[in-house]
Amino acid sequence: MESGGKGWRYGSLCFYTACALALFSPRVTGQIRYSIPEEMPVGSFVGNIASDLGLEPKRLISGKARVFTADSSEYIGLDKENGHLVVKNKIDREELCGEISACSVSFDVILENPMELYRVTVDIQDVNDHSPVFPKSKIEQEINELVVLGARFPLESAIDPDVGVNTLQKYTLQPTDHFKLNVQNGDDGSKNVEMVLHSPLDREKEKHHNLILTAYDGGKPQRSATVQINIVVLDGNDNPPVFSQSSYKASVTENAAKGTVVTIVSATDADESSHGIQYYFEHASSMVKSLLSIGADSGEVKVIGDIDYEKHKQFKIKVKAKDHGGLTDLSEIIIDVIDVNDNAPKITIMSFSSSVSEDAAPGTVIAMINVQDLDSGDNSKITCSIDMNSPFKIMASLTNYYNLVTDSELDREQTAEYNITITAVDGGNPPLSSKVILNLKISDVNDHAPQFEQESYNAFIAENNPPSTTILTVKAVDMDWGPNAKVSYFLINGDLNGAPLASYISINSESGVIYAEKSFDYEQLKSFKMQVKAQDGGSPPLSNNVTVNIIIQDQNDNAPQVLYPVQTGASVVAEIVPRAADVGYLVTKVVAVDVDSGQNAWLSYKLQKVTDRALFEVGLQNGEIRTVRQVTDKDVVKQKLTVVVEDNGQPTRSAVVSINVAVADSFPEVLSEFTDFTHEKQYNDSLTFYLILALAVVSLLFIVSIISIISVKIYRWRQNKLFYKSGANLPVIPYYPPVYADGTLQHVYNYEMCGTTDSRMSDMKFVRPYSQNTLVSQSRLGTVQREKKEQEVDDVTLEVRLS
């Protein structure tokens, strides 16, 4: 690719083996070199880095590609849209590199996700944009007429900041009657020019000589500069001054105090007459003149400015000695600047991941660091370190590049955040250092399952509880953070008494509160176990289970049940007590049970009703009925005892049992006493049967009447509908069914019913309604009269319609 028609070819590149960094493991990539001319306009194309590296432009965008330079000067920018490197700021090679011919700009292109580094070097090629310039527009030179042939007279050289062929190449001098040019090439590539006398001067013939000195560079097109030399021919003083050394070498430390003497130059003059010698810097740049000075009479070179090794490592200065006769000599002073450790290391964070996952493998790159020290030698040797006792370490990768990597496994639950102090120390004496603190957060990974506060839970709930009663709350804690620590609670599916567990129990998935879905019955279910699962919100989720024991607490909701004596209505059972029975005679024993438990099932017995209270007693705990005295002739044969069985619950529940006791010595005597009772019982049983039968018949008749009324209503309604459809608009006359007035039942039936525990002994009394026969007769009569009136109305209505 050609640039501006100047013939500069740029965009060429070379690959060199280098080291770059990836986020999880350093890997080898490459170094790219481009070449461009200086003074290119901003935005000019440098090279297609995406194509040269084999990267897609979208990789530059997704990887947040950026340009990094150690000195923060960005001459080259990156267009991520198309992967082009472009000129970001105008580049002046002379300003950037000065007299150094090999000039380049180096920077790094950094990509993330994964992290990659590519080192790019752009060589800046010189263009002939400067003409040679003489320090002075006119040179005044005094020369003694007696000077010998071959005498040399140094001239101030022209200055051309360009390099290579574009810099100063040759001089010409016109005219050359008395002088010719002698150009000497210095070791550093500079050209020292001087006039050499090749024809004697004669002041009497010509006092002044005017010469033109022209300097040319080698660029295309060629540039040049001229200076006029005015030579004044003097009389006498035929010996020039001579320096004691052809070259002076000295050194000065950077940051030397102003006034410090660097070196002293001296020259001697062989003339016998006293002619003072003065010293001058020859062709010194403005920079040299701002830092160093020379005493015109003493020849002392002193520091007058701030010398910085990082800017100027050496000074080469031409010094001229001149006597009063105008004769001169030339020497050179070479001053080496000694580095002083005056620059602390500079730490630049090129890339930093402010958050890293706690499951990051050892060796994961956290940050990429560039450390520069502008000093030299041991003063620029840098040691990087971080805090001790941390799960990180720092490793050198490329020159001046370091990686901050994980050294061991991380655990956010132990340490969620680190402040990592990176310290860079140079090798100076005393050493200088700098520090930077990186705040690194450890992102959570779902590596902890929820843990219940208890290994198992026991909960108690009273039976007969209302639905939605809170039983207990389970609690699990997850050491993770954020969604990974959000715990939800679930019941593990199971069956209980053949039904799904969820029909008995429910749980709030957020709070862990366990509710009863239905009322529990201790007599059916005394306890059960279930599994509760706590699950976090991670991906994938982690969970843990716990066993919950639900114990149903008994309530006194069941009355005692009498097992003996058995209460039946089929026959009369009597216990026989002989009249000769002793005190404490066991008559019978009441046996009862309570399906409740605990104190709710503790039973006690007592007599509620007894014919002769002094004859019998019942055991409070065992229910045994015994005699408390001897039977006498006054004691009746037929005794009826009522025993109350109570439990110990709150409130107390009880059951009652009646026991017939016969005080007799023989069975016939007992049978005669209980015959009447059996007959009465059978009579009562028959009466109960007939009462029930009568009630059933009356109810049946009532239902049949209601059905009849409804049927008649429906029939007449259908007849009216048919009549209206025929076009007749006859008035509707209500119809009242027979026996009923205005459609209501006039009879009131009263029943009285008395019942006992034995259904066959129940009694029912049927009371007939008052004046029933009269009401029936009146109803029937009214019905006949009403039907007759309705027939007459229908006839009249029909006659009206026909007319």
PDB file of N, CA and C in Angstrom, residues 234-319:
ATOM      1  N   LEU A 234      43.845  39.785   9.657  1.00  0.00           N
ATOM      2  CA  LEU A 234      44.525  40.544  10.711  1.00  0.00           C
ATOM      3  C   LEU A 234      46.021  40.538  10.488  1.00  0.00           C
ATOM      4  N   ASP A 235      46.668  41.438  11.197  1.00  0.00           N
ATOM      5  CA  ASP A 235      48.128  41.573  11.075  1.00  0.00           C
ATOM      6  C   ASP A 235      48.784  40.911  12.275  1.00  0.00           C
ATOM      7  N   GLY A 236      49.817  40.090  12.165  1.00  0.00           N
ATOM      8  CA  GLY A 236      50.605  39.470  13.242  1.00  0.00           C
ATOM      9  C   GLY A 236      49.905  38.247  13.826  1.00  0.00           C
ATOM     10  N   ASN A 237      50.408  37.808  15.058  1.00  0.00           N
ATOM     11  CA  ASN A 237      49.868  36.682  15.827  1.00  0.00           C
ATOM     12  C   ASN A 237      49.718  35.457  14.944  1.00  0.00           C
ATOM     13  N   ASP A 238      50.835  34.811  14.792  1.00  0.00           N
ATOM     14  CA  ASP A 238      50.848  33.706  13.839  1.00  0.00           C
ATOM     15  C   ASP A 238      50.741  32.331  14.488  1.00  0.00           C
ATOM     16  N   ASN A 239      50.489  32.230  15.821  1.00  0.00           N
ATOM     17  CA  ASN A 239      50.373  30.930  16.495  1.00  0.00           C
ATOM     18  C   ASN A 239      48.953  30.782  17.082  1.00  0.00           C
ATOM     19  N   PRO A 240      48.219  29.766  16.691  1.00  0.00           N
ATOM     20  CA  PRO A 240      46.874  29.561  17.245  1.00  0.00           C
ATOM     21  C   PRO A 240      46.941  28.870  18.596  1.00  0.00           C
ATOM     22  N   PRO A 241      45.880  28.979  19.393  1.00  0.00           N
ATOM     23  CA  PRO A 241      45.830  28.226  20.661  1.00  0.00           C
ATOM     24  C   PRO A 241      45.674  26.735  20.394  1.00  0.00           C
ATOM     25  N   VAL A 242      46.174  25.954  21.333  1.00  0.00           N
ATOM     26  CA  VAL A 242      46.102  24.490  21.186  1.00  0.00           C
ATOM     27  C   VAL A 242      45.548  23.904  22.502  1.00  0.00           C
ATOM     28  N   PHE A 243      44.480  23.068  22.379  1.00  0.00           N
ATOM     29  CA  PHE A 243      43.903  22.420  23.567  1.00  0.00           C
ATOM     30  C   PHE A 243      44.881  21.388  24.113  1.00  0.00           C
ATOM     31  N   SER A 244      44.797  21.206  25.404  1.00  0.00           N
ATOM     32  CA  SER A 244      45.668  20.213  26.033  1.00  0.00           C
ATOM     33  C   SER A 244      45.242  18.785  25.683  1.00  0.00           C
ATOM     34  N   GLN A 245      43.960  18.574  25.335  1.00  0.00           N
ATOM     35  CA  GLN A 245      43.472  17.261  24.936  1.00  0.00           C
ATOM     36  C   GLN A 245      42.590  17.421  23.704  1.00  0.00           C
ATOM     37  N   SER A 246      42.676  16.451  22.865  1.00  0.00           N
ATOM     38  CA  SER A 246      41.817  16.507  21.684  1.00  0.00           C
ATOM     39  C   SER A 246      40.369  16.161  22.041  1.00  0.00           C
ATOM     40  N   SER A 247      40.189  15.484  23.176  1.00  0.00           N
ATOM     41  CA  SER A 247      38.848  15.120  23.629  1.00  0.00           C
ATOM     42  C   SER A 247      38.867  15.027  25.149  1.00  0.00           C
ATOM     43  N   TYR A 248      37.876  15.606  25.763  1.00  0.00           N
ATOM     44  CA  TYR A 248      37.755  15.585  27.217  1.00  0.00           C
ATOM     45  C   TYR A 248      36.573  14.661  27.591  1.00  0.00           C
ATOM     46  N   LYS A 249      36.803  13.833  28.567  1.00  0.00           N
ATOM     47  CA  LYS A 249      35.747  12.955  29.063  1.00  0.00           C
ATOM     48  C   LYS A 249      35.467  13.274  30.522  1.00  0.00           C
ATOM     49  N   ALA A 250      34.180  13.361  30.839  1.00  0.00           N
ATOM     50  CA  ALA A 250      33.766  13.680  32.211  1.00  0.00           C
ATOM     51  C   ALA A 250      32.428  12.997  32.481  1.00  0.00           C
ATOM     52  N   SER A 251      32.005  13.062  33.691  1.00  0.00           N
ATOM     53  CA  SER A 251      30.707  12.486  34.085  1.00  0.00           C
ATOM     54  C   SER A 251      30.053  13.386  35.115  1.00  0.00           C
ATOM     55  N   VAL A 252      28.746  13.310  35.153  1.00  0.00           N
ATOM     56  CA  VAL A 252      27.973  14.087  36.112  1.00  0.00           C
ATOM     57  C   VAL A 252      26.734  13.260  36.497  1.00  0.00           C
ATOM     58  N   THR A 253      26.413  13.310  37.748  1.00  0.00           N
ATOM     59  CA  THR A 253      25.225  12.594  38.217  1.00  0.00           C
ATOM     60  C   THR A 253      23.972  13.398  37.870  1.00  0.00           C
ATOM     61  N   GLU A 254      22.932  12.660  37.580  1.00  0.00           N
ATOM     62  CA  GLU A 254      21.680  13.376  37.307  1.00  0.00           C
ATOM     63  C   GLU A 254      21.223  14.061  38.586  1.00  0.00           C
ATOM     64  N   ASN A 255      20.471  15.101  38.379  1.00  0.00           N
ATOM     65  CA  ASN A 255      19.976  15.912  39.499  1.00  0.00           C
ATOM     66  C   ASN A 255      21.110  16.597  40.255  1.00  0.00           C
ATOM     67  N   ALA A 256      22.302  16.752  39.578  1.00  0.00           N
ATOM     68  CA  ALA A 256      23.415  17.460  40.233  1.00  0.00           C
ATOM     69  C   ALA A 256      23.010  18.905  40.514  1.00  0.00           C
ATOM     70  N   ALA A 257      23.494  19.427  41.606  1.00  0.00           N
ATOM     71  CA  ALA A 257      23.145  20.797  41.995  1.00  0.00           C
ATOM     72  C   ALA A 257      23.673  21.796  40.975  1.00  0.00           C
ATOM     73  N   LYS A 258      22.934  22.852  40.823  1.00  0.00           N
ATOM     74  CA  LYS A 258      23.356  23.899  39.902  1.00  0.00           C
ATOM     75  C   LYS A 258      24.650  24.532  40.423  1.00  0.00           C
ATOM     76  N   GLY A 259      25.564  24.769  39.487  1.00  0.00           N
ATOM     77  CA  GLY A 259      26.876  25.306  39.863  1.00  0.00           C
ATOM     78  C   GLY A 259      27.944  24.244  39.983  1.00  0.00           C
ATOM     79  N   THR A 260      27.537  22.960  39.909  1.00  0.00           N
ATOM     80  CA  THR A 260      28.506  21.876  39.997  1.00  0.00           C
ATOM     81  C   THR A 260      29.448  21.931  38.790  1.00  0.00           C
ATOM     82  N   VAL A 261      30.774  21.875  39.045  1.00  0.00           N
ATOM     83  CA  VAL A 261      31.775  21.891  37.971  1.00  0.00           C
ATOM     84  C   VAL A 261      31.900  20.474  37.428  1.00  0.00           C
ATOM     85  N   VAL A 262      31.650  20.336  36.145  1.00  0.00           N
ATOM     86  CA  VAL A 262      31.720  19.034  35.513  1.00  0.00           C
ATOM     87  C   VAL A 262      33.149  18.732  35.068  1.00  0.00           C
ATOM     88  N   THR A 263      33.793  19.663  34.379  1.00  0.00           N
ATOM     89  CA  THR A 263      35.180  19.498  33.909  1.00  0.00           C
ATOM     90  C   THR A 263      35.742  20.872  33.580  1.00  0.00           C
ATOM     91  N   ILE A 264      37.074  20.902  33.349  1.00  0.00           N
ATOM     92  CA  ILE A 264      37.751  22.150  32.976  1.00  0.00           C
ATOM     93  C   ILE A 264      38.579  21.871  31.726  1.00  0.00           C
ATOM     94  N   VAL A 265      38.377  22.694  30.720  1.00  0.00           N
ATOM     95  CA  VAL A 265      39.189  22.585  29.499  1.00  0.00           C
ATOM     96  C   VAL A 265      40.217  23.726  29.496  1.00  0.00           C
ATOM     97  N   SER A 266      41.358  23.436  28.846  1.00  0.00           N
ATOM     98  CA  SER A 266      42.413  24.469  28.783  1.00  0.00           C
ATOM     99  C   SER A 266      43.153  24.372  27.451  1.00  0.00           C
ATOM    100  N   ALA A 267      43.622  25.518  27.010  1.00  0.00           N
ATOM    101  CA  ALA A 267      44.404  25.601  25.766  1.00  0.00           C
ATOM    102  C   ALA A 267      45.575  26.553  25.989  1.00  0.00           C
ATOM    103  N   THR A 268      46.674  26.354  25.237  1.00  0.00           N
ATOM    104  CA  THR A 268      47.877  27.207  25.345  1.00  0.00           C
ATOM    105  C   THR A 268      48.171  27.844  23.995  1.00  0.00           C
ATOM    106  N   ASP A 269      48.860  28.987  24.085  1.00  0.00           N
ATOM    107  CA  ASP A 269      49.218  29.734  22.867  1.00  0.00           C
ATOM    108  C   ASP A 269      50.736  29.904  22.857  1.00  0.00           C
ATOM    109  N   ALA A 270      51.391  29.542  21.747  1.00  0.00           N
ATOM    110  CA  ALA A 270      52.867  29.567  21.653  1.00  0.00           C
ATOM    111  C   ALA A 270      53.432  30.960  21.399  1.00  0.00           C
ATOM    112  N   ASP A 271      52.550  31.910  21.160  1.00  0.00           N
ATOM    113  CA  ASP A 271      53.060  33.268  20.932  1.00  0.00           C
ATOM    114  C   ASP A 271      53.679  33.804  22.213  1.00  0.00           C
ATOM    115  N   GLU A 272      54.751  34.600  22.016  1.00  0.00           N
ATOM    116  CA  GLU A 272      55.430  35.154  23.180  1.00  0.00           C
ATOM    117  C   GLU A 272      54.628  36.287  23.790  1.00  0.00           C
ATOM    118  N   SER A 273      54.002  37.036  22.902  1.00  0.00           N
ATOM    119  CA  SER A 273      53.185  38.122  23.431  1.00  0.00           C
ATOM    120  C   SER A 273      51.972  37.540  24.135  1.00  0.00           C
ATOM    121  N   SER A 274      51.527  38.277  25.056  1.00  0.00           N
ATOM    122  CA  SER A 274      50.388  37.783  25.844  1.00  0.00           C
ATOM    123  C   SER A 274      49.099  38.061  25.096  1.00  0.00           C
ATOM    124  N   HIS A 275      48.480  36.982  24.681  1.00  0.00           N
ATOM    125  CA  HIS A 275      47.163  37.053  24.026  1.00  0.00           C
ATOM    126  C   HIS A 275      46.216  36.164  24.815  1.00  0.00           C
ATOM    127  N   GLY A 276      45.192  36.715  25.396  1.00  0.00           N
ATOM    128  CA  GLY A 276      44.233  35.944  26.196  1.00  0.00           C
ATOM    129  C   GLY A 276      43.416  34.983  25.339  1.00  0.00           C
ATOM    130  N   ILE A 277      43.114  33.826  25.916  1.00  0.00           N
ATOM    131  CA  ILE A 277      42.335  32.777  25.223  1.00  0.00           C
ATOM    132  C   ILE A 277      40.939  32.726  25.844  1.00  0.00           C
ATOM    133  N   GLN A 278      39.933  32.633  24.984  1.00  0.00           N
ATOM    134  CA  GLN A 278      38.550  32.504  25.443  1.00  0.00           C
ATOM    135  C   GLN A 278      37.946  31.201  24.900  1.00  0.00           C
ATOM    136  N   TYR A 279      37.006  30.682  25.683  1.00  0.00           N
ATOM    137  CA  TYR A 279      36.421  29.373  25.360  1.00  0.00           C
ATOM    138  C   TYR A 279      34.926  29.536  25.066  1.00  0.00           C
ATOM    139  N   TYR A 280      34.477  28.768  24.079  1.00  0.00           N
ATOM    140  CA  TYR A 280      33.077  28.823  23.657  1.00  0.00           C
ATOM    141  C   TYR A 280      32.604  27.395  23.323  1.00  0.00           C
ATOM    142  N   PHE A 281      31.258  27.188  23.532  1.00  0.00           N
ATOM    143  CA  PHE A 281      30.636  25.960  22.993  1.00  0.00           C
ATOM    144  C   PHE A 281      30.422  26.170  21.505  1.00  0.00           C
ATOM    145  N   GLU A 282      30.834  25.201  20.728  1.00  0.00           N
ATOM    146  CA  GLU A 282      30.683  25.275  19.283  1.00  0.00           C
ATOM    147  C   GLU A 282      29.481  24.432  18.849  1.00  0.00           C
ATOM    148  N   HIS A 283      28.567  25.075  18.164  1.00  0.00           N
ATOM    149  CA  HIS A 283      27.371  24.397  17.643  1.00  0.00           C
ATOM    150  C   HIS A 283      26.547  23.729  18.747  1.00  0.00           C
ATOM    151  N   ALA A 284      26.517  24.282  19.911  1.00  0.00           N
ATOM    152  CA  ALA A 284      25.733  23.686  21.005  1.00  0.00           C
ATOM    153  C   ALA A 284      24.241  23.950  20.780  1.00  0.00           C
ATOM    154  N   SER A 285      23.452  22.949  21.029  1.00  0.00           N
ATOM    155  CA  SER A 285      21.995  23.088  20.900  1.00  0.00           C
ATOM    156  C   SER A 285      21.448  23.909  22.058  1.00  0.00           C
ATOM    157  N   SER A 286      20.236  24.349  21.858  1.00  0.00           N
ATOM    158  CA  SER A 286      19.592  25.139  22.919  1.00  0.00           C
ATOM    159  C   SER A 286      19.408  24.314  24.182  1.00  0.00           C
ATOM    160  N   MET A 287      19.194  22.997  24.014  1.00  0.00           N
ATOM    161  CA  MET A 287      19.034  22.132  25.178  1.00  0.00           C
ATOM    162  C   MET A 287      20.324  22.088  25.986  1.00  0.00           C
ATOM    163  N   VAL A 288      21.485  21.946  25.294  1.00  0.00           N
ATOM    164  CA  VAL A 288      22.773  21.911  25.993  1.00  0.00           C
ATOM    165  C   VAL A 288      23.032  23.236  26.689  1.00  0.00           C
ATOM    166  N   LYS A 289      22.717  24.312  26.015  1.00  0.00           N
ATOM    167  CA  LYS A 289      22.963  25.627  26.608  1.00  0.00           C
ATOM    168  C   LYS A 289      22.080  25.885  27.824  1.00  0.00           C
ATOM    169  N   SER A 290      20.924  25.179  27.887  1.00  0.00           N
ATOM    170  CA  SER A 290      20.046  25.366  29.055  1.00  0.00           C
ATOM    171  C   SER A 290      20.494  24.540  30.248  1.00  0.00           C
ATOM    172  N   LEU A 291      21.352  23.543  30.007  1.00  0.00           N
ATOM    173  CA  LEU A 291      21.779  22.666  31.103  1.00  0.00           C
ATOM    174  C   LEU A 291      23.219  22.914  31.534  1.00  0.00           C
ATOM    175  N   LEU A 292      24.098  23.293  30.586  1.00  0.00           N
ATOM    176  CA  LEU A 292      25.524  23.444  30.865  1.00  0.00           C
ATOM    177  C   LEU A 292      26.018  24.784  30.352  1.00  0.00           C
ATOM    178  N   SER A 293      27.059  25.272  30.988  1.00  0.00           N
ATOM    179  CA  SER A 293      27.700  26.511  30.546  1.00  0.00           C
ATOM    180  C   SER A 293      29.225  26.356  30.683  1.00  0.00           C
ATOM    181  N   ILE A 294      29.974  27.188  29.954  1.00  0.00           N
ATOM    182  CA  ILE A 294      31.440  27.159  30.010  1.00  0.00           C
ATOM    183  C   ILE A 294      31.939  28.556  30.304  1.00  0.00           C
ATOM    184  N   GLY A 295      32.893  28.641  31.216  1.00  0.00           N
ATOM    185  CA  GLY A 295      33.478  29.934  31.535  1.00  0.00           C
ATOM    186  C   GLY A 295      34.367  30.410  30.394  1.00  0.00           C
ATOM    187  N   ALA A 296      34.110  31.597  29.878  1.00  0.00           N
ATOM    188  CA  ALA A 296      34.861  32.093  28.718  1.00  0.00           C
ATOM    189  C   ALA A 296      36.345  32.225  29.039  1.00  0.00           C
ATOM    190  N   ASP A 297      36.693  32.588  30.237  1.00  0.00           N
ATOM    191  CA  ASP A 297      38.107  32.782  30.603  1.00  0.00           C
ATOM    192  C   ASP A 297      38.679  31.573  31.322  1.00  0.00           C
ATOM    193  N   SER A 298      37.830  30.876  32.142  1.00  0.00           N
ATOM    194  CA  SER A 298      38.350  29.780  32.961  1.00  0.00           C
ATOM    195  C   SER A 298      38.260  28.420  32.271  1.00  0.00           C
ATOM    196  N   GLY A 299      37.361  28.270  31.363  1.00  0.00           N
ATOM    197  CA  GLY A 299      37.169  26.965  30.724  1.00  0.00           C
ATOM    198  C   GLY A 299      36.423  25.970  31.598  1.00  0.00           C
ATOM    199  N   GLU A 300      35.772  26.412  32.695  1.00  0.00           N
ATOM    200  CA  GLU A 300      35.019  25.517  33.578  1.00  0.00           C
ATOM    201  C   GLU A 300      33.635  25.235  32.975  1.00  0.00           C
ATOM    202  N   VAL A 301      33.321  23.971  32.898  1.00  0.00           N
ATOM    203  CA  VAL A 301      31.984  23.559  32.446  1.00  0.00           C
ATOM    204  C   VAL A 301      31.140  23.291  33.695  1.00  0.00           C
ATOM    205  N   LYS A 302      30.035  24.023  33.848  1.00  0.00           N
ATOM    206  CA  LYS A 302      29.209  23.937  35.048  1.00  0.00           C
ATOM    207  C   LYS A 302      27.770  23.552  34.701  1.00  0.00           C
ATOM    208  N   VAL A 303      27.105  23.019  35.704  1.00  0.00           N
ATOM    209  CA  VAL A 303      25.682  22.664  35.588  1.00  0.00           C
ATOM    210  C   VAL A 303      24.852  23.908  35.888  1.00  0.00           C
ATOM    211  N   ILE A 304      23.966  24.239  34.962  1.00  0.00           N
ATOM    212  CA  ILE A 304      23.078  25.390  35.190  1.00  0.00           C
ATOM    213  C   ILE A 304      21.593  24.990  35.102  1.00  0.00           C
ATOM    214  N   GLY A 305      21.317  23.743  34.816  1.00  0.00           N
ATOM    215  CA  GLY A 305      19.926  23.275  34.734  1.00  0.00           C
ATOM    216  C   GLY A 305      19.755  21.923  35.416  1.00  0.00           C
ATOM    217  N   ASP A 306      18.563  21.335  35.273  1.00  0.00           N
ATOM    218  CA  ASP A 306      18.250  20.034  35.881  1.00  0.00           C
ATOM    219  C   ASP A 306      18.558  18.934  34.879  1.00  0.00           C
ATOM    220  N   ILE A 307      19.558  18.152  35.207  1.00  0.00           N
ATOM    221  CA  ILE A 307      19.968  17.058  34.320  1.00  0.00           C
ATOM    222  C   ILE A 307      19.220  15.799  34.723  1.00  0.00           C
ATOM    223  N   ASP A 308      18.605  15.191  33.735  1.00  0.00           N
ATOM    224  CA  ASP A 308      17.796  13.992  33.972  1.00  0.00           C
ATOM    225  C   ASP A 308      18.349  12.866  33.115  1.00  0.00           C
ATOM    226  N   TYR A 309      18.800  11.811  33.776  1.00  0.00           N
ATOM    227  CA  TYR A 309      19.373  10.680  33.057  1.00  0.00           C
ATOM    228  C   TYR A 309      18.363  10.051  32.111  1.00  0.00           C
ATOM    229  N   GLU A 310      17.096  10.050  32.528  1.00  0.00           N
ATOM    230  CA  GLU A 310      16.086   9.401  31.708  1.00  0.00           C
ATOM    231  C   GLU A 310      15.860  10.158  30.392  1.00  0.00           C
ATOM    232  N   LYS A 311      16.291  11.427  30.328  1.00  0.00           N
ATOM    233  CA  LYS A 311      16.158  12.204  29.093  1.00  0.00           C
ATOM    234  C   LYS A 311      17.469  12.290  28.321  1.00  0.00           C
ATOM    235  N   HIS A 312      18.554  12.437  29.023  1.00  0.00           N
ATOM    236  CA  HIS A 312      19.852  12.611  28.366  1.00  0.00           C
ATOM    237  C   HIS A 312      20.874  11.765  29.104  1.00  0.00           C
ATOM    238  N   LYS A 313      21.335  10.761  28.425  1.00  0.00           N
ATOM    239  CA  LYS A 313      22.308   9.872  29.046  1.00  0.00           C
ATOM    240  C   LYS A 313      23.750  10.305  28.763  1.00  0.00           C
ATOM    241  N   GLN A 314      23.954  11.148  27.761  1.00  0.00           N
ATOM    242  CA  GLN A 314      25.309  11.596  27.415  1.00  0.00           C
ATOM    243  C   GLN A 314      25.213  12.915  26.636  1.00  0.00           C
ATOM    244  N   PHE A 315      26.229  13.750  26.873  1.00  0.00           N
ATOM    245  CA  PHE A 315      26.349  15.004  26.122  1.00  0.00           C
ATOM    246  C   PHE A 315      27.671  14.987  25.356  1.00  0.00           C
ATOM    247  N   LYS A 316      27.605  15.341  24.062  1.00  0.00           N
ATOM    248  CA  LYS A 316      28.800  15.546  23.250  1.00  0.00           C
ATOM    249  C   LYS A 316      28.792  16.991  22.769  1.00  0.00           C
ATOM    250  N   ILE A 317      29.802  17.738  23.244  1.00  0.00           N
ATOM    251  CA  ILE A 317      29.791  19.175  22.997  1.00  0.00           C
ATOM    252  C   ILE A 317      31.119  19.579  22.364  1.00  0.00           C
ATOM    253  N   LYS A 318      31.044  20.340  21.285  1.00  0.00           N
ATOM    254  CA  LYS A 318      32.246  20.923  20.678  1.00  0.00           C
ATOM    255  C   LYS A 318      32.607  22.199  21.415  1.00  0.00           C
ATOM    256  N   VAL A 319      33.910  22.324  21.777  1.00  0.00           N
ATOM    257  CA  VAL A 319      34.371  23.518  22.481  1.00  0.00           C
ATOM    258  C   VAL A 319      35.487  24.162  21.649  1.00  0.00           C
TER     259      VAL A 319
END
